[in-house]
């Protein structure tokens, strides 16, 4: 079972608000981005949305919620319909969220699943950050 329309929920929850919070030394800024037209959970997610658009990729952000066998739900960050790929952006590996990703991978083999780590993000930032409009 796939629950559709979760992005509408997040739009209503965060619309017009920027909620900064920190964990350790790193800071994320979640909230609505005017240039994207929807809310994201971090500057990194906003930048990857911008990069995907800049590169001409068709994508959806947090568009589906997948129930998992452990009773939890998994909401992938990005869906790329051209390649039937769900992509997760992880700035750092957190065991709980990594377990959800790997469980999703195992339980939904009909989809391609890609994990983008901080090294890949930094490479994109280095190569495209100055060229992509509104990069944070």
Backbone as a ProteinNet text record, in pm:
[ID]
protein_1_A
[PRIMARY]
XXXXXXXXXXXXXXXXXXXXXXXXXXXXXXXXXXXXXXXXXXXXXXXXXXXXXXXXXXXXXXXXXXXXXXXXXXXXXXXXXXXXXXXXXXXXXXXXXXXXXXXXXXXXXXXXXXXXXXXXXXXXXXXXXXXXXXXX
[TERTIARY]
84	0	88.6	54.6	126	28.3	65.2	-19.4	24.6	-65.4	-31.9	-76.1	-19.2	-62.7	5.8	113.9	180.8	244.8	282.4	343.6	244.8	114.5	14.3	14.6	29.3	35.3	152.4	269.9	388.4	377.2	312.9	292.9	210.6	102.7	17.4	90.8	168.9	238.3	344.1	420.4	534.1	516.1	406.3	391.3	419.1	508.8	538.6	628.5	673.6	757.2	895.1	993.6	1129.6	1162.1	1195.8	1219.7	1363.8	1452.1	1590.9	1604	1680.8	1711.7	1848.7	1909.1	2044.1	2056	2145.5	2183.3	2334.6	2393.1	2538.7	2583.9	2682.6	2735.7	2670.4	2591.7	2531.1	2394.9	2356.3	2225.7	2152.4	2023.1	1936.2	1831.6	1785.1	1673.9	1562.7	1455.7	1340	1241.9	1153.9	1049.2	1021.7	930.8	883.4	989.6	1009.6	1102.9	1021.4	1024.6	948.5	983.9	1113.7	1156.1	1112.5	1094.2	1052.1	900.1	836.4	690.9	642.7	732.7	696	798.1	766	853.2	949.9	1066.4	1168	1214.7	1286.2	1333.2	1473.1	1545.2	1682.4	1726.5	1831.7	1892.1	1948	1999.8	2052.2	1941.2	1826.6	1714.5	1671	1665.3	1629.1	1727.8	1856.1	1957.7	1950.2	1923.8	1911.6	1787.3	1677.9	1559.9	1596.9	1670.3	1712.3	1804.8	1896.3	1990.2	1916.8	1822.7	1745.4	1669.9	1609.5	1539.6	1636.7	1749.6	1853.1	1900.6	1912.3	1959.5	1849.3	1726.3	1615.6	1548.1	1572.4	1510.2	1368.2	1278.1	1143.5	1153.5	1102.5	1111	993.4	969.7	868.9	938.9	899.8	960.5	863.9	910.6	833.7	688.7	671.3	538.8	462.7	530.2	463	511.8	421.9	453.3	435.7	538.3	536.5	529.5	427.3	424.7	531.3	597.5	702.3	656.8	721.9	683.8	705.6	785.2	809.5	704.5	600.5	494.2	519.9	636.7	672.3	641.9	658.2	640.2	770.3	791.1	910.7	865.9	918.8	889.9	1021.5	1045.7	1170.1	1172.6	1292.2	1306.5	1263.2	1309.3	1285.5	1239.1	1153.3	1115.4	1146.2	1220.9	1255.8	1180	1063.5	979	1043.1	1132.5	1194.8	1272.2	1327.9	1406.8	1343.4	1221.2	1150.2	1239.2	1304.7	1402.2	1356.9	1366.2	1348.9	1487.6	1509.8	1642.4	1632.4	1723.9	1731.7	1861	1851.1	1967.5	2002.8	2125.3	2171.1	2300	2292.6	2412.7	2505.1	2444.3	2521.2	2436.4	2503.2	2431.8	2381.3	2250.7	2188.4	2123.9	2157	2117.5	1967.7	1885.7	1740.8	1689.9	1732.8	1686.4	1750.6	1872.2	1935.9	1863.7	1822.8	1748.2	1617.6	1549.1	1425.5	1453.2	1561.3	1596	1622.3	1701.3	1734.3	1613	1523.6	1400	1311.6	1302.9	1228.8	1285.9	1417.4	1485.9	1449.6	1446.3	1416.7	1268.9	1179.8	1036.8	972.1	1038.7	985.3	1088.6	1119.4	1224	1183.3	1054.9	1010.9	1059.3	1112.7	1166.2	1318	1383.2	1525.3	1538.9	1634	1656.3	1801.7	1820.3	1955.9	1975	2089.2	2127.1	2233.2	2204.4	2302.9	2363.7	2492.3	2558.6	2622.1	2686	2744.1	2855.9	2927.9	3034.4	2976.5	2867.8	2803.6	2745.7	2683.4	2626.7	2736.9	2848.8	2959.9	3015.2	3018	3063.6	2968.5	2837.7	2738.4	2750.1	2765	2778.8	2902.1	3011.8	3137.3	3124.1	3058.3	3047.8	2936.8	2823	2706.1	2658.3	2706.5	2655.2	2654.7	2755.4	2764.2	2673.4	2625.9	2547.5	2397	2360.1	2219.3	2160.5	2054.5	1993.4	1943.2	1964	1916.7	1984.4	2099.3	2171.2	2198.3	2171.5	2191.3	2327.5
-118.1	0	124.6	220.7	346.7	457.5	543.2	655	776.3	829.3	944.4	1073	1184.5	1314.6	1363.7	1297.1	1340.8	1478	1516.1	1646.7	1758.5	1736.4	1836.1	1855.5	1745.9	1753.2	1839.6	1815.1	1890.9	2037.4	2063.9	2202	2278.3	2215.6	2279.9	2296.6	2197.8	2199.8	2309.8	2329.8	2421.6	2550.5	2566.5	2680.7	2813.7	2889.8	3022.6	3029	2913.4	2914.3	2859.7	2919	2865.6	2826.1	2702	2651.3	2605.1	2690.6	2647	2561	2456.9	2376.5	2316.9	2275	2222.2	2089	2009.8	1882.5	1880.5	1883.2	1890.4	2023.8	2020.6	2144.1	2181.4	2090.3	2117	2182	2267.2	2331.5	2308.7	2287.2	2271.2	2379.5	2422.3	2516.6	2454.9	2421.1	2367.9	2480.2	2460.4	2558.5	2578.7	2668.7	2698.8	2774.6	2733.8	2802.6	2861.5	2992.5	3062.4	3011.7	2996	2955.9	2814.5	2728.8	2591.2	2577.4	2658.3	2651	2546.7	2495.1	2397.3	2400	2328.6	2322.6	2206	2226.5	2121.9	2114.1	2008.5	1990	2045	2076	2126.1	2204.9	2283.5	2355.3	2260.1	2146.4	2047.8	1995	1963.3	1916.1	2024.2	2149.5	2260	2269.4	2256.8	2266.8	2151.9	2031.8	1918.5	1935.2	1988.3	2019.3	2118.8	2220.5	2322.4	2262.8	2178.3	2114.7	2023.2	1943	1854.4	1935.5	2047	2134.7	2195	2242.7	2303.2	2204.2	2077	1973.2	1921.9	1966.7	1927.5	1797.2	1747.8	1623.5	1649.2	1561.4	1561.2	1489.5	1551.1	1487.7	1528.6	1451.4	1481.9	1478.4	1570	1576.9	1521.4	1423.5	1360.9	1337.3	1270.3	1254.3	1130.5	1034.8	911.7	865.6	797.8	739.6	587.6	513.1	367.6	302.8	218.8	145.2	35.1	16.9	-84.9	-194.4	-308.9	-426.2	-404.8	-305.4	-278.6	-185.1	-153.2	-66.3	81.8	116.4	256	288	414.6	459.5	520.8	509.9	568.5	665.6	787.5	889.4	924.9	873.1	907	1055.5	1111.3	1253.1	1286.7	1210.1	1242.7	1120.1	1145.7	1041.1	1093.3	1012.9	1045.6	948.7	991	898.6	840.4	914.5	864.9	736	720.6	601.1	516.4	555.8	484.4	471.3	582.4	582.2	671	615.7	694.5	723.6	850.8	892.5	953.2	914.6	964.7	1042.3	1162	1246.6	1236.7	1195	1182.6	1259.3	1364.2	1442.2	1365.5	1286.5	1197.6	1073.2	965.1	838.6	826.2	818.3	797.5	660.3	576	435.3	416.4	490	473	500.9	612.7	646.9	558.1	514.4	423	288.4	242.1	116.5	125.2	240.5	259.5	253.2	317.4	316.6	174.4	98.8	-37.6	-129.7	-108.4	-185.9	-153.8	-26.7	13.6	-55.4	-53.5	-115.8	-264.3	-331.9	-474.4	-503.7	-420.9	-447.4	-394.6	-305.6	-249.4	-262.8	-387.6	-408.6	-362.6	-329.5	-283.4	-141.8	-72.6	61.5	58.6	146.9	169.2	260	234	316.1	361.9	492.1	549.5	632	615.7	693.5	794.4	923.2	1027.2	1070.6	1051.1	1086.9	1225.5	1267.6	1401.5	1420.2	1314.2	1325.7	1359.5	1289.5	1318.8	1459.4	1498.9	1632.7	1737.8	1719.9	1816.5	1826.5	1713.3	1715.3	1797.4	1779.2	1856.3	2004	2031.3	2169.6	2236.1	2164.7	2216.6	2245.5	2156.2	2168.3	2264.1	2264.7	2339.3	2451.5	2455.3	2549.8	2695.3	2735.5	2874.9	2902.1	2797.2	2812	2795.9	2723.1	2695.7	2815.2	2876.4	2990.5	2957.5	3050	3042.2	2933.8	2886.1	2784.5	2842.4	2763.8	2810.6	2770
0	0	0	-83.5	-91.4	-56.7	36.3	76.2	-2.3	-86.5	-169.4	-101	-142.7	-95.5	30.5	71.4	193.9	177.5	54.6	35.5	70.9	45.3	83.8	234.9	308.3	453.8	498.2	441.1	479.7	437.6	322.5	280.2	383.7	429.7	529.5	662	699.4	827.1	833.7	726	729.9	651.1	579.6	489.4	559.4	499.3	547.5	669.5	718.7	838.5	807.1	869.3	865.8	1007.6	1027.1	1161.2	1172	1223.8	1241	1366.4	1358.5	1475.7	1456.6	1564.9	1552.9	1623.1	1572.6	1632.6	1630.1	1745.4	1748.7	1693.9	1606.5	1549.5	1417.5	1360.2	1230.4	1247.7	1152.4	1157.8	1027.1	1040.1	924.3	929.8	816	812.5	730.9	801.5	732.5	709.4	615.5	590.8	443.4	418.9	284.4	205.4	79.6	-10.2	-125.4	-137.5	-241.7	-381.4	-407.3	-541.6	-577	-476.9	-502.4	-499.8	-417.4	-405.6	-306.3	-223.2	-121.1	-8.6	98.6	215.8	206.8	263.2	273.2	417.4	449.6	586.5	610.8	501.6	518.2	396	415.8	304.2	199.7	244.4	149.9	60.3	118.2	36.5	-61.8	-15.3	-104.5	-220.5	-190.4	-295	-394.7	-346.9	-440.1	-527.3	-472.2	-554.4	-664	-626	-723.2	-828.7	-784.8	-878.3	-975.3	-923.8	-1011.7	-1116.8	-1074.9	-1170.1	-1270.4	-1221.9	-1306.1	-1412.7	-1373.7	-1465.4	-1558	-1535.3	-1622.2	-1585.1	-1463.5	-1419.4	-1371	-1408.3	-1352.9	-1218.5	-1110.5	-979.6	-893.6	-790.9	-690.1	-555.2	-466.7	-334.6	-230.2	-154.5	-47.3	-88.6	-200.1	-259.4	-213.7	-151.3	-108.8	27.6	95.3	225.5	211.9	247.3	235.4	373.4	398.3	525.1	523.3	636	648.4	743.7	734.8	815.5	964.8	1002	1144.5	1204.7	1127	1175.3	1153	1103.6	1076.4	929.9	896.2	759.1	710	578.9	517.9	409.7	414.7	313.8	246.6	126.3	55.7	19.6	14.9	-15.8	-158.4	-254.7	-395	-472.7	-570.8	-666.1	-805.5	-882.5	-1020.5	-1110.9	-1165.4	-1241.3	-1367.3	-1431	-1554.3	-1532.5	-1412.4	-1382.1	-1271.5	-1227.9	-1121.4	-996.6	-962	-853.2	-737.9	-618.5	-496.6	-442.3	-408.8	-364.5	-225.1	-140.4	-3.3	12.5	69.3	94.5	242	270.6	409.5	427.2	506.9	537.4	629.8	713.4	800.4	822	847.2	863.6	1006.4	1018.2	1148.3	1143.3	1237.8	1233.4	1211.7	1283.2	1273	1131.2	1072.9	938.7	832.1	855.4	760.5	760.2	877.4	885.4	807.9	816.4	740.8	590.4	547.6	405.3	356.8	432.2	390	396.5	491.3	498.6	378.1	342.6	222.3	98.7	87.6	-26.1	-37.1	76.3	79.4	52	105.1	94	-33.2	-102.9	-227.2	-339.1	-377.8	-479.5	-619.4	-638.7	-770.1	-801.6	-699.3	-717.5	-705.3	-779.4	-759.1	-636.6	-552.4	-434.2	-433.6	-418.4	-419.1	-293.7	-233.5	-116.9	-158.9	-140.8	-170.8	-37.9	-23.5	102.1	93.5	202	207.5	104.8	72.4	-28.4	-165.2	-203.2	-331.6	-333.3	-220.5	-211	-230.1	-163.2	-171.9	-314.6	-385.1	-524.7	-611.4	-591	-666.2	-630.7	-501.5	-456	-518.7	-520.4	-576	-725.8	-796.6	-941.8	-986.3	-914.2	-961.5	-868.3	-744.9	-646.5	-691.2	-764.4	-811	-930.4	-996	-1116.9	-1094	-990.2	-962	-887.1	-940.8	-873.9	-732.7	-640.7	-502	-417.5	-460.6	-381.2	-242.5	-140.9	-2.1	49.3
[MASK]
++++++++++++++++++++++++++++++++++++++++++++++++++++++++++++++++++++++++++++++++++++++++++++++++++++++++++++++++++++++++++++++++++++++++

